[in-house]
Short mmCIF file of C-alpha atoms and ligand atoms in Angstrom, two decimals:
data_model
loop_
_atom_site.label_atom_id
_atom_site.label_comp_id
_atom_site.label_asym_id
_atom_site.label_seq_id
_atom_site.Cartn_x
_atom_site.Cartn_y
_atom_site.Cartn_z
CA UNK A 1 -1.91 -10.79 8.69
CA UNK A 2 -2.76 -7.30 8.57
CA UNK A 3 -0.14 -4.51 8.91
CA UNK A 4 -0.17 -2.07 11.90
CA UNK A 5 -1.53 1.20 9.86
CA UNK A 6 -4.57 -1.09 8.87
CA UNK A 7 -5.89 -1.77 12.39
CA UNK A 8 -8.72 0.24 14.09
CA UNK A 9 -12.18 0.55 15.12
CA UNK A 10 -14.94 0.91 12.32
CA UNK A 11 -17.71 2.96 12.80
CA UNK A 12 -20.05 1.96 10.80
CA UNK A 13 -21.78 4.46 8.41
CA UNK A 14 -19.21 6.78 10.49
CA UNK A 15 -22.07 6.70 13.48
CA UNK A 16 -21.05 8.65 16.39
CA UNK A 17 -17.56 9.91 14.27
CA UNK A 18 -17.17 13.61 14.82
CA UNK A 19 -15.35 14.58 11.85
CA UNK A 20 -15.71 18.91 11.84
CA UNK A 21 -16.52 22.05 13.72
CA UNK A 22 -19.79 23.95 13.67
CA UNK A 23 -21.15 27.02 14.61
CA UNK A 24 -24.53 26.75 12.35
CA UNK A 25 -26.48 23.90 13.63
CA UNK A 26 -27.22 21.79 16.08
CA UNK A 27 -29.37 18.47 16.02
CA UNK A 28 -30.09 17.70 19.69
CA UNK A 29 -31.48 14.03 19.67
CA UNK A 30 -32.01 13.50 22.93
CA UNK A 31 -34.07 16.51 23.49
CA UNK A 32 -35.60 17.43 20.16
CA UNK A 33 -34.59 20.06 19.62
CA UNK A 34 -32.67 22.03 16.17
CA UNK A 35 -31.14 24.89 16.49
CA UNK A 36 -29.82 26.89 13.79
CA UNK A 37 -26.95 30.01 15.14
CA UNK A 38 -28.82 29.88 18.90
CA UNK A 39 -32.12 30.37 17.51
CA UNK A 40 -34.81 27.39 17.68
CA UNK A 41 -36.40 26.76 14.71
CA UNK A 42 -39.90 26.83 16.15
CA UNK A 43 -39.07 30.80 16.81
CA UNK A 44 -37.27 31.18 13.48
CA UNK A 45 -40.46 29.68 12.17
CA UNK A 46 -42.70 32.21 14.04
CA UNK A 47 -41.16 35.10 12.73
CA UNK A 48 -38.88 34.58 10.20
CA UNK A 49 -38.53 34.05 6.45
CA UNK A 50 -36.73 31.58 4.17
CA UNK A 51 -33.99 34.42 2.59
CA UNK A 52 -33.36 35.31 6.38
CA UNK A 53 -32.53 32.05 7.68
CA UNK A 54 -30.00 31.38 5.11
CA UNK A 55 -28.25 34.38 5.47
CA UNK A 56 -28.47 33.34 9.01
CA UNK A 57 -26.99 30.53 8.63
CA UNK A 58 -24.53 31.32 5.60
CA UNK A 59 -23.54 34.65 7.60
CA UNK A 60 -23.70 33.77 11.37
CA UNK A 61 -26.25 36.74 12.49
CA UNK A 62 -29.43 37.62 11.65
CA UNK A 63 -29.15 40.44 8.63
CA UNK A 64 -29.64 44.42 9.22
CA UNK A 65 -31.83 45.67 6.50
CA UNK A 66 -29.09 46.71 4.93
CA UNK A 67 -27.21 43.18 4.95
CA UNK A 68 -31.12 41.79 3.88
CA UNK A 69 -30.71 43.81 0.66
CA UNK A 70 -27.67 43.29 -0.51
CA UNK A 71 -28.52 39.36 0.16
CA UNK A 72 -31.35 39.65 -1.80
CA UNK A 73 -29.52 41.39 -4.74
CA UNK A 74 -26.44 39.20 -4.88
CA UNK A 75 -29.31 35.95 -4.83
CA UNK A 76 -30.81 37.74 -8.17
CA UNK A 77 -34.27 35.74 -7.53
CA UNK A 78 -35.16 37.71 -10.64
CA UNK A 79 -33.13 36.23 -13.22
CA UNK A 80 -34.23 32.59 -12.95
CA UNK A 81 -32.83 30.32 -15.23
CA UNK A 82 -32.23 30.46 -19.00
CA UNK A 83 -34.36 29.06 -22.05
CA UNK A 84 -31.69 26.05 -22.37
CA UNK A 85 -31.73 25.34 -19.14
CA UNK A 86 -35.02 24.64 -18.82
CA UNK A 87 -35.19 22.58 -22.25
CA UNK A 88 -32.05 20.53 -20.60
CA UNK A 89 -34.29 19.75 -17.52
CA UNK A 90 -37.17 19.19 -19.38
CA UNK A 91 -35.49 16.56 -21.70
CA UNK A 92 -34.03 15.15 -18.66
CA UNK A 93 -37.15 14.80 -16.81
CA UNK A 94 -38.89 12.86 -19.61
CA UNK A 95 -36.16 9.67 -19.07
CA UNK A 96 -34.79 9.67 -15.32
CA UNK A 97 -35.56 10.76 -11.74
CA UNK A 98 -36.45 14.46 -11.21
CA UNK A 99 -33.46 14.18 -8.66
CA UNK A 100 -31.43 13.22 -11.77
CA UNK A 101 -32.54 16.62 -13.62
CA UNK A 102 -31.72 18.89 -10.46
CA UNK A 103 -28.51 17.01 -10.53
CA UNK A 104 -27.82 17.93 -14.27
CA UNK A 105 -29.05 21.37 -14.25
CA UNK A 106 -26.59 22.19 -10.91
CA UNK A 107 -24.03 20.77 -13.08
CA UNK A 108 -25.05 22.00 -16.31
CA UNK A 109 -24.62 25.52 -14.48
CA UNK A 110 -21.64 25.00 -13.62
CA UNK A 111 -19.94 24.33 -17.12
CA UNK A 112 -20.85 27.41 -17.93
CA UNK A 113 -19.78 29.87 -15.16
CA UNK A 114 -16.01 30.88 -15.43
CA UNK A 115 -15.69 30.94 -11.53
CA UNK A 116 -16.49 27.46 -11.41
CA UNK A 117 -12.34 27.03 -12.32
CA UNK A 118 -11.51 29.23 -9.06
CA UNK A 119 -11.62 27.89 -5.86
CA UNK A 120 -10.84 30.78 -3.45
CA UNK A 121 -13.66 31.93 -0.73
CA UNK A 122 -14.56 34.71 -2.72
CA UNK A 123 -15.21 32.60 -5.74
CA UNK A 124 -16.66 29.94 -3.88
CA UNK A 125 -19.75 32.95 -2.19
CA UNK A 126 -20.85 33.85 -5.45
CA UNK A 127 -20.92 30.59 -7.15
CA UNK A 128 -23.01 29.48 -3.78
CA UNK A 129 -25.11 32.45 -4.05
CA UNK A 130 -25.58 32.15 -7.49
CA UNK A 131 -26.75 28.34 -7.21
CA UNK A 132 -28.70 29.36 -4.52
CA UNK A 133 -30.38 31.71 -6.43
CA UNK A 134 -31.46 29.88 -9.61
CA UNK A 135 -33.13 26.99 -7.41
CA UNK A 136 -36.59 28.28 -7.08
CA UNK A 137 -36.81 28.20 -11.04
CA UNK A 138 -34.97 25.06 -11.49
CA UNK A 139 -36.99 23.48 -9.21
CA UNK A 140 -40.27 24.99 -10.09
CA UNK A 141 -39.19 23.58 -13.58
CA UNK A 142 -38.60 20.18 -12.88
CA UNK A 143 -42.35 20.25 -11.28
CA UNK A 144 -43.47 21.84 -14.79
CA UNK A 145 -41.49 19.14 -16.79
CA UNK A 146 -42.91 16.46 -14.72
CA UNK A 147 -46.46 17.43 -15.78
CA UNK A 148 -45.42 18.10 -19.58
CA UNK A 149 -45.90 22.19 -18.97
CA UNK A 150 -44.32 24.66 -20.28
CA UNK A 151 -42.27 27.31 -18.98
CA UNK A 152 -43.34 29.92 -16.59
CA UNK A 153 -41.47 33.24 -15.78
CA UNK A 154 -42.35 34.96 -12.27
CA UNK A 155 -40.76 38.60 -12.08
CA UNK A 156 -40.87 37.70 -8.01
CA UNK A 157 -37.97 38.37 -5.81
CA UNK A 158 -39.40 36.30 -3.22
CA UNK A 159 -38.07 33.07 -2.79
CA UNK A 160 -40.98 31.13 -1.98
CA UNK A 161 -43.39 32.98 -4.17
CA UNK A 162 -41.48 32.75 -7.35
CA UNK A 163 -40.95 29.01 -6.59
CA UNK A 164 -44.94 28.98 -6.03
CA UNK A 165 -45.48 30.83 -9.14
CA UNK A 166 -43.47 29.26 -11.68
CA UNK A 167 -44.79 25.97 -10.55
CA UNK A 168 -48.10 26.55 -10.92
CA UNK A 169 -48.44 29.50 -13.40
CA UNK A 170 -50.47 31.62 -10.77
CA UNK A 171 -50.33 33.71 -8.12
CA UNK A 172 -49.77 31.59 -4.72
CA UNK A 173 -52.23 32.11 -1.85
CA UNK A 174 -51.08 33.75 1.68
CA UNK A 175 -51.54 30.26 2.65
CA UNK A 176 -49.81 28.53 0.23
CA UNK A 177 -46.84 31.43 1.06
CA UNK A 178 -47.04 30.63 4.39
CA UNK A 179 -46.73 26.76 4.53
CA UNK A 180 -43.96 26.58 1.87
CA UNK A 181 -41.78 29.38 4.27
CA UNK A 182 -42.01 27.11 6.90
CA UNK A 183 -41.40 24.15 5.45
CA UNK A 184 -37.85 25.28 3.97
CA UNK A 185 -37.10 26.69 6.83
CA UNK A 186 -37.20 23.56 8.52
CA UNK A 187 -35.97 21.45 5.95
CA UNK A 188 -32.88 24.75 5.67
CA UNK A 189 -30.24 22.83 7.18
CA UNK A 190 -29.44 19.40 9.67
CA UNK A 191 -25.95 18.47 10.93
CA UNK A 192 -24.13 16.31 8.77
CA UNK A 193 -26.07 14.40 7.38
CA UNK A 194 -25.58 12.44 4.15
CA UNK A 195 -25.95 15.02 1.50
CA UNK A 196 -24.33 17.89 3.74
CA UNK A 197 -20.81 15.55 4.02
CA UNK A 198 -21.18 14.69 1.09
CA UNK A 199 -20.72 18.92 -0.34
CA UNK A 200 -18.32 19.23 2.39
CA UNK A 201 -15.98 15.71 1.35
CA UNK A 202 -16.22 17.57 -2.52
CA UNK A 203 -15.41 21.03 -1.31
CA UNK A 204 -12.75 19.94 0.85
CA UNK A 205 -9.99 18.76 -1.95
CA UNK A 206 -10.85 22.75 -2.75
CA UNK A 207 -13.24 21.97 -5.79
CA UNK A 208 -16.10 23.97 -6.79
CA UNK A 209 -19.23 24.83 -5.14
CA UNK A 210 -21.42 23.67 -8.05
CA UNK A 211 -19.20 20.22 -7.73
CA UNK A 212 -20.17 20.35 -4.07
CA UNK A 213 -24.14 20.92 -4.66
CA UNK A 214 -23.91 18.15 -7.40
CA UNK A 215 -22.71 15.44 -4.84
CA UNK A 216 -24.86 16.71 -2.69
CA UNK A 217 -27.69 16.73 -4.81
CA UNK A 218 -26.91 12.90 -5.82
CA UNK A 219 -27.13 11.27 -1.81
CA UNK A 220 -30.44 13.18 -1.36
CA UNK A 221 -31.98 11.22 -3.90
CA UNK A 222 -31.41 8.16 -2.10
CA UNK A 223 -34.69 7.03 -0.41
CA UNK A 224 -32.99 6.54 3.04
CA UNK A 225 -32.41 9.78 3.23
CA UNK A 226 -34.12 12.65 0.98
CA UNK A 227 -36.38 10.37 -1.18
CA UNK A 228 -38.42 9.04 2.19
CA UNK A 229 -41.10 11.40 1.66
CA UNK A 230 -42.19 10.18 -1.19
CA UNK A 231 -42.40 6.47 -0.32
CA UNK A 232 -43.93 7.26 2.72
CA UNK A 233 -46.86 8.85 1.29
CA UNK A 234 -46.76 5.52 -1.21
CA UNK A 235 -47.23 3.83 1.32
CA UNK A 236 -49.94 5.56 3.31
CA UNK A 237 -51.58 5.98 0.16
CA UNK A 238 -51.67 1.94 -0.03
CA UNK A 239 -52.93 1.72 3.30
CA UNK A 240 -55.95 3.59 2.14
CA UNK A 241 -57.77 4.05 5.62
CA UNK A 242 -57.08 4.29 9.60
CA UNK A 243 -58.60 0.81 9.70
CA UNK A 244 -55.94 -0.77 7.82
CA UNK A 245 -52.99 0.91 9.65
CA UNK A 246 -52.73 -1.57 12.23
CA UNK A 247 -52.72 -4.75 9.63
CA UNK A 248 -50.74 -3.41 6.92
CA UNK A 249 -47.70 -2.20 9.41
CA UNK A 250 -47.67 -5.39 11.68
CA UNK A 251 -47.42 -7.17 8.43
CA UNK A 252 -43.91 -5.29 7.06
CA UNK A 253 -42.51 -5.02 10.47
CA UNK A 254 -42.98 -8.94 10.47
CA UNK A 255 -41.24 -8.73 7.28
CA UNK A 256 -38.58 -6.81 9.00
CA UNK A 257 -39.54 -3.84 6.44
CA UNK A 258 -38.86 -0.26 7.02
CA UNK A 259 -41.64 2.03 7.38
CA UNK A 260 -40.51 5.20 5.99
CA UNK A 261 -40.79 8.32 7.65
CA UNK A 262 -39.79 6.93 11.06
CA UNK A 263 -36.80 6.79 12.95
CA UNK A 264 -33.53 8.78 12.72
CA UNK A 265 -29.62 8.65 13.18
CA UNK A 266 -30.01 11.31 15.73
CA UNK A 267 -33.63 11.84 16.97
CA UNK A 268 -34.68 9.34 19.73
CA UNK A 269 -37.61 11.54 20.38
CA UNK A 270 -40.29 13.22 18.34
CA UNK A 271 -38.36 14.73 15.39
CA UNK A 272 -39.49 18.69 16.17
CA UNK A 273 -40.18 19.38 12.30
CA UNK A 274 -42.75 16.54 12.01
CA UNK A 275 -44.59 18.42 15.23
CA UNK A 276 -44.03 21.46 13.55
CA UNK A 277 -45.10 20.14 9.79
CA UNK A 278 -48.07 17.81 11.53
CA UNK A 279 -50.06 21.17 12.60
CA UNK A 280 -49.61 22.23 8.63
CA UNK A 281 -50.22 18.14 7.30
CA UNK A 282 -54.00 18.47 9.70
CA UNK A 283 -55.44 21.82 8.00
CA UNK A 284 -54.01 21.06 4.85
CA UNK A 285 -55.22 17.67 4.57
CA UNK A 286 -58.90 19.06 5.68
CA UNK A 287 -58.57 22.30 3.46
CA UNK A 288 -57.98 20.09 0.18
CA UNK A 289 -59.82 17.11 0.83
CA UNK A 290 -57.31 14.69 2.29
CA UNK A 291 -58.55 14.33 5.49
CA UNK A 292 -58.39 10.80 5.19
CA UNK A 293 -54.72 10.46 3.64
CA UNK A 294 -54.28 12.49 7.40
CA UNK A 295 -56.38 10.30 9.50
CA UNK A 296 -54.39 7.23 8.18
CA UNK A 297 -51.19 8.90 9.08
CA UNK A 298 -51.96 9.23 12.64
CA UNK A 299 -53.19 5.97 12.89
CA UNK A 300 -50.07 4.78 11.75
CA UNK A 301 -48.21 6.81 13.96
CA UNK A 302 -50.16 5.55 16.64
CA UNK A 303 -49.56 1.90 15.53
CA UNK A 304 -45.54 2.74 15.13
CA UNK A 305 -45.26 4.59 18.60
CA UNK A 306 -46.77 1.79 20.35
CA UNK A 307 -44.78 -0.73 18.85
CA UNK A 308 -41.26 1.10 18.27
CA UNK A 309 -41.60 3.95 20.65
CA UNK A 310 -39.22 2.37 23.42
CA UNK A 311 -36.61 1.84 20.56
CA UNK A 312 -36.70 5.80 20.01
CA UNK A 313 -38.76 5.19 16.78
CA UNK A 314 -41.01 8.38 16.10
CA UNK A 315 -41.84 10.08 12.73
CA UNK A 316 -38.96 11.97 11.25
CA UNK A 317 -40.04 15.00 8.89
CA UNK A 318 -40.60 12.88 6.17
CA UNK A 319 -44.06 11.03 7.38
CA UNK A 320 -45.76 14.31 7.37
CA UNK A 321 -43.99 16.28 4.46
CA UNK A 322 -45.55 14.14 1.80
CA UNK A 323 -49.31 15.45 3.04
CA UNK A 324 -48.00 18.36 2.87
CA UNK A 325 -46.66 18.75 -0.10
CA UNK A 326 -49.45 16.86 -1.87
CA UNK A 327 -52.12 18.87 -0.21
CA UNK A 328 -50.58 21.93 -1.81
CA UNK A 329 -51.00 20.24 -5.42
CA UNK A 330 -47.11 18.67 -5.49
CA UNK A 331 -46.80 15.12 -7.67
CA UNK A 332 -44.69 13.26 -5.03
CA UNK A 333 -41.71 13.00 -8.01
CA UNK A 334 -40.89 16.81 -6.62
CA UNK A 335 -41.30 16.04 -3.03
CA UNK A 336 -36.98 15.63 -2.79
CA UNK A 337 -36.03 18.68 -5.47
CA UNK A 338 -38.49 20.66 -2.47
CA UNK A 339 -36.73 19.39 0.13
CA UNK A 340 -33.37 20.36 -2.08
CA UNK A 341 -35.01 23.87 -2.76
CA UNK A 342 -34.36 24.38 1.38
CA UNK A 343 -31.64 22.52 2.11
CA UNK A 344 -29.25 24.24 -0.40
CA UNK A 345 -28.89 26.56 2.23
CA UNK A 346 -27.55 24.27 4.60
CA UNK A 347 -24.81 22.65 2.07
CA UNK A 348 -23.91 25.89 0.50
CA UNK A 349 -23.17 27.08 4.47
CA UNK A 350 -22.05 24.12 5.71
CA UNK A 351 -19.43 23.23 2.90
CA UNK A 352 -18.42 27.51 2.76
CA UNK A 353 -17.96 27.34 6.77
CA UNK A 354 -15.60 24.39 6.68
CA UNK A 355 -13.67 26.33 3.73
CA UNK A 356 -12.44 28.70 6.01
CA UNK A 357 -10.45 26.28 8.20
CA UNK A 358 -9.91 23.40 5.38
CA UNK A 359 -8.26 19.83 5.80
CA UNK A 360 -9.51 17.16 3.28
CA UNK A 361 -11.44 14.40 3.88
CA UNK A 362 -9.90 10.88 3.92
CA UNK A 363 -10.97 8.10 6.08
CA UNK A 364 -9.12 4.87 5.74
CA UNK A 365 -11.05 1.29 5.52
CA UNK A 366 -10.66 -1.85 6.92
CA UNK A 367 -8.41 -4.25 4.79
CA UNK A 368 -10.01 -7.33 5.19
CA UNK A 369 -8.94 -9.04 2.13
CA UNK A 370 -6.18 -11.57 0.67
CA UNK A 371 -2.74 -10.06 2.02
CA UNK A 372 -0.39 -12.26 -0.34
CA UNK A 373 1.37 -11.97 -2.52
CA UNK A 374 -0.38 -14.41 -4.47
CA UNK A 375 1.22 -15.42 -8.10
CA UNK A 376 0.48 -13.90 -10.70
CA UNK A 377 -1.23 -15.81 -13.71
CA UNK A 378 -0.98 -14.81 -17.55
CA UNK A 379 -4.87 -14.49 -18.52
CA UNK A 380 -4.53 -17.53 -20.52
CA UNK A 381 -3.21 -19.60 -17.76
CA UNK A 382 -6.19 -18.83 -15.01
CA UNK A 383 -8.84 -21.28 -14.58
CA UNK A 384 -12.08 -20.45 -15.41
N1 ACO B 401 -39.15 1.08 10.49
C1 ACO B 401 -39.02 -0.06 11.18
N2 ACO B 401 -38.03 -0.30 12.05
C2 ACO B 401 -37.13 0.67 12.19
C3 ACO B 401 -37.18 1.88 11.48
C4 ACO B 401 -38.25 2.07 10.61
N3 ACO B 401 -38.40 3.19 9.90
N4 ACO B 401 -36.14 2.64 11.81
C5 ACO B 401 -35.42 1.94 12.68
N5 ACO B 401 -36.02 0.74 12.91
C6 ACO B 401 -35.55 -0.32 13.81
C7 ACO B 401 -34.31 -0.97 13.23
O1 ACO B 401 -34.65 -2.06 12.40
C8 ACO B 401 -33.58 -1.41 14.47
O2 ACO B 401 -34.21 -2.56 14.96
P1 ACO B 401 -33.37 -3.72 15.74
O3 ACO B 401 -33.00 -3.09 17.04
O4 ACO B 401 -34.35 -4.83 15.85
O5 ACO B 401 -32.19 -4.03 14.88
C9 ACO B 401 -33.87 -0.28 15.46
O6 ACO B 401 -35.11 0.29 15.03
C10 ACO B 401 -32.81 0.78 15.49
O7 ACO B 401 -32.70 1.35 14.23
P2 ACO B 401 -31.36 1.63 13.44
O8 ACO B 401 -31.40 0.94 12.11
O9 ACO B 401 -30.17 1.43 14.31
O10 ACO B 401 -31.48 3.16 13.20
P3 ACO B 401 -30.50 3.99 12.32
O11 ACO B 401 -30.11 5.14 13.14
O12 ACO B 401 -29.41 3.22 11.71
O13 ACO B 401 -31.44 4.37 11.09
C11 ACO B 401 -32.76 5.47 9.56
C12 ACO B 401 -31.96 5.60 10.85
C13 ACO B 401 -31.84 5.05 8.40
C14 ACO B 401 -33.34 6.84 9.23
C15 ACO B 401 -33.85 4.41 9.75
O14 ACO B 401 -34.64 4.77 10.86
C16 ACO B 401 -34.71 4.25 8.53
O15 ACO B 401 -34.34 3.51 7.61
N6 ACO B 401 -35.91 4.92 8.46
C17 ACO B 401 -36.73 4.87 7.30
C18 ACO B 401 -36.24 5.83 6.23
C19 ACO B 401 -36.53 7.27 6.55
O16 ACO B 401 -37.61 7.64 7.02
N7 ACO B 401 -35.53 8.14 6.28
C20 ACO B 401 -35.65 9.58 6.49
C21 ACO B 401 -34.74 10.04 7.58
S1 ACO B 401 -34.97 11.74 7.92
C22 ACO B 401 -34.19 12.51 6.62
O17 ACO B 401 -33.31 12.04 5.97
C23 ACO B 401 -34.72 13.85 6.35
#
């Protein structure tokens, strides 16, 4: 028999469970279209940069010039990350997922910063600002570490160019500039999705924000959500050529395999960063002599839409991120600490917004076991 305060519907995976408040994004599924504060990303896109959208969305408005600087000084791009923290990262890299080292460095950070103790809004901007901050080095030395480099030290204050920088140990192209911006800005923040609740369950028993980056960090490794990239472009890479497509996907979908990079929790239509990222994935691809890692993409899109289009299967962001990234020179290991290097903006606002007006997560499950009381047997009594 189950007790009264145990009944209740389940919503599985907490589908369809509106659990907070927003004023910083919205994910329309139905339409296709993400909005961050009002503004669709395709404009932010057009005319905006990385620093500005996260102020946008940390802030509410668009910063003055005055509100821009300030941002940019209270980021400190400049002072990247310390010698030990990139030996920590690099030692980490060498045994476990680069995902693993992001999550250790965030950490690692933490230990060491006195506000991490406090947990008042005040406290809780800085430390976000301050994470924010160090995540173009951290992440530009994971992709170092990867590879077995050595450390590199940009003296940029732009976000995208110092991550460019430090990763490769040379000056980025316009291009290069251009297609990392948008790609963190699209990838800058989306509902509440795994790794977003998972910042705002930490920062709601008023923890810290490095605790709340930290979770976060650890459910974007996962490869149904952040790590898809990367086993997408496995997988396309397998396929080899447009005139497999049709084969090799038949074949897992008999199988009932998932074919990563398609389908979302919200998007029933064309996810609008893949259309936005596919543009990028096309030149790319035939700038750096990938055309036909791109060719074999939209064959299997074609395959996919024809078979799962009526289920609201399209490509999510992920199928055409991978190209992307590995047309710019990315190992796919680095493809989810990139999409981390963006989205930080999105948990740090996210888990700071829900701050202000604070009640602590706690669902309740299901009971579906043994009731009882059942006796209890001395150890030497039970059966084996
Ligand atoms: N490949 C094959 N079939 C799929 C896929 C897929 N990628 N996605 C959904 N389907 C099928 C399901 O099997 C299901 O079929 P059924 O009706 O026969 O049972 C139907 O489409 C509906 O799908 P759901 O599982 O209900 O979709 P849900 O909303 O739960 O899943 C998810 C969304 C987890 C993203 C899923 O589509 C998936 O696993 N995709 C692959 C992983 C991926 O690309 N993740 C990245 C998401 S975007 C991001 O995190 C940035």
């Amino acid at each position: 028999m189950m007790s009264s305060n145990q009944q209740g519907e389940i919503a599985k995976g907490l589908e369809g469970v509106v659990a907070a408040e927003t004023k910083i994004g919205f994910v329309d599924g139905i339409n296709g279209r993400l909005v961050y504060r009002g503004y669709n990303i395709e404009d932010l896109v057009e005319k905006s940069n990385f620093e500005e959208v996260a102020y946008l969305l940390i802030y509410g408005k668009l910063p003055t010039l005055t509100d821009f600087k300030q941002f940019k000084d209270n980021l400190n791009l400049k002072a990247g990350i310390s010698e030990d923290l990139f030996s920590i990262i690099s030692k980490t890299t060498q045994k476990s997922h680069p995902m693993s080292a992001l999550r250790t460095a965030v950490s690692y950070q933490g230990a060491f910063d006195p506000l991490s103790s406090n947990s008042d809004l005040k406290s809780q901007e800085k430390m976000g600002l301050s994470i924010m901050g160090s995540f173009p080095s951290i992440v530009a030395a994971i992709n170092r570490s990867i590879k077995g480099e050595g450390r590199v030290v940009s003296k940029s204050t732009d976000y995208v160019e110092k991550f460019l920088e430090e990763s490769f140990g040379r000056k980025p192209s316009d291009f290069e500039k251009e297609v990392m911006r948008v790609a963190l800005i699209i990838h800058a923040d989306h509902g509440m999705n795994a790794s977003t609740f998972a910042s705002m369950v930490t920062i709601s028993t008023l923890s810290d924000m490095y605790s709340a980056v930290t979770s976060a960090v650890s459910s974007l490794k996962g490869p149904l959500h952040g790590g898809a990239n990367e086993k997408s472009l496995e997988m396309l890479e397998k396929i080899g050529s447009p005139k497999n497509a049709e084969k090799v996907i038949s074949e897992m979908l008999e199988k009932k395999e998932k074919i990563m990079g398609f389908g979302h929790r919200v998007y029933k239509v064309y996810d609008p960063r893949a259309k936005i990222l596919k543009v990028y994935a096309k030149q790319l691809a035939e700038k750096t002599g990938h055309k036909d890692l791109f060719d074999t993409a939209e064959e299997v899109e074609k395959v996919m839409v024809s078979k799962l289009g009526s289920k609201g299967i399209f490509p999510n962001v992920d199928f055409y991120s991978g190209i992307v990234y590995k047309s710019l020179g990315f190992d796919s290991k680095i493809f989810t600490p990139i999409f981390a290097l963006a989205r930080i903006s999105g948990w740090f606002a996210r888990s700071f917004e829900y701050l202000h007006d604070n009640r602590l997560f706690r669902p309740r499950s299901l009971y579906k076991g043994e009731v009882g009381p059942l006796k209890y047997l001395p150890i030497n009594e039970r059966k084996q």
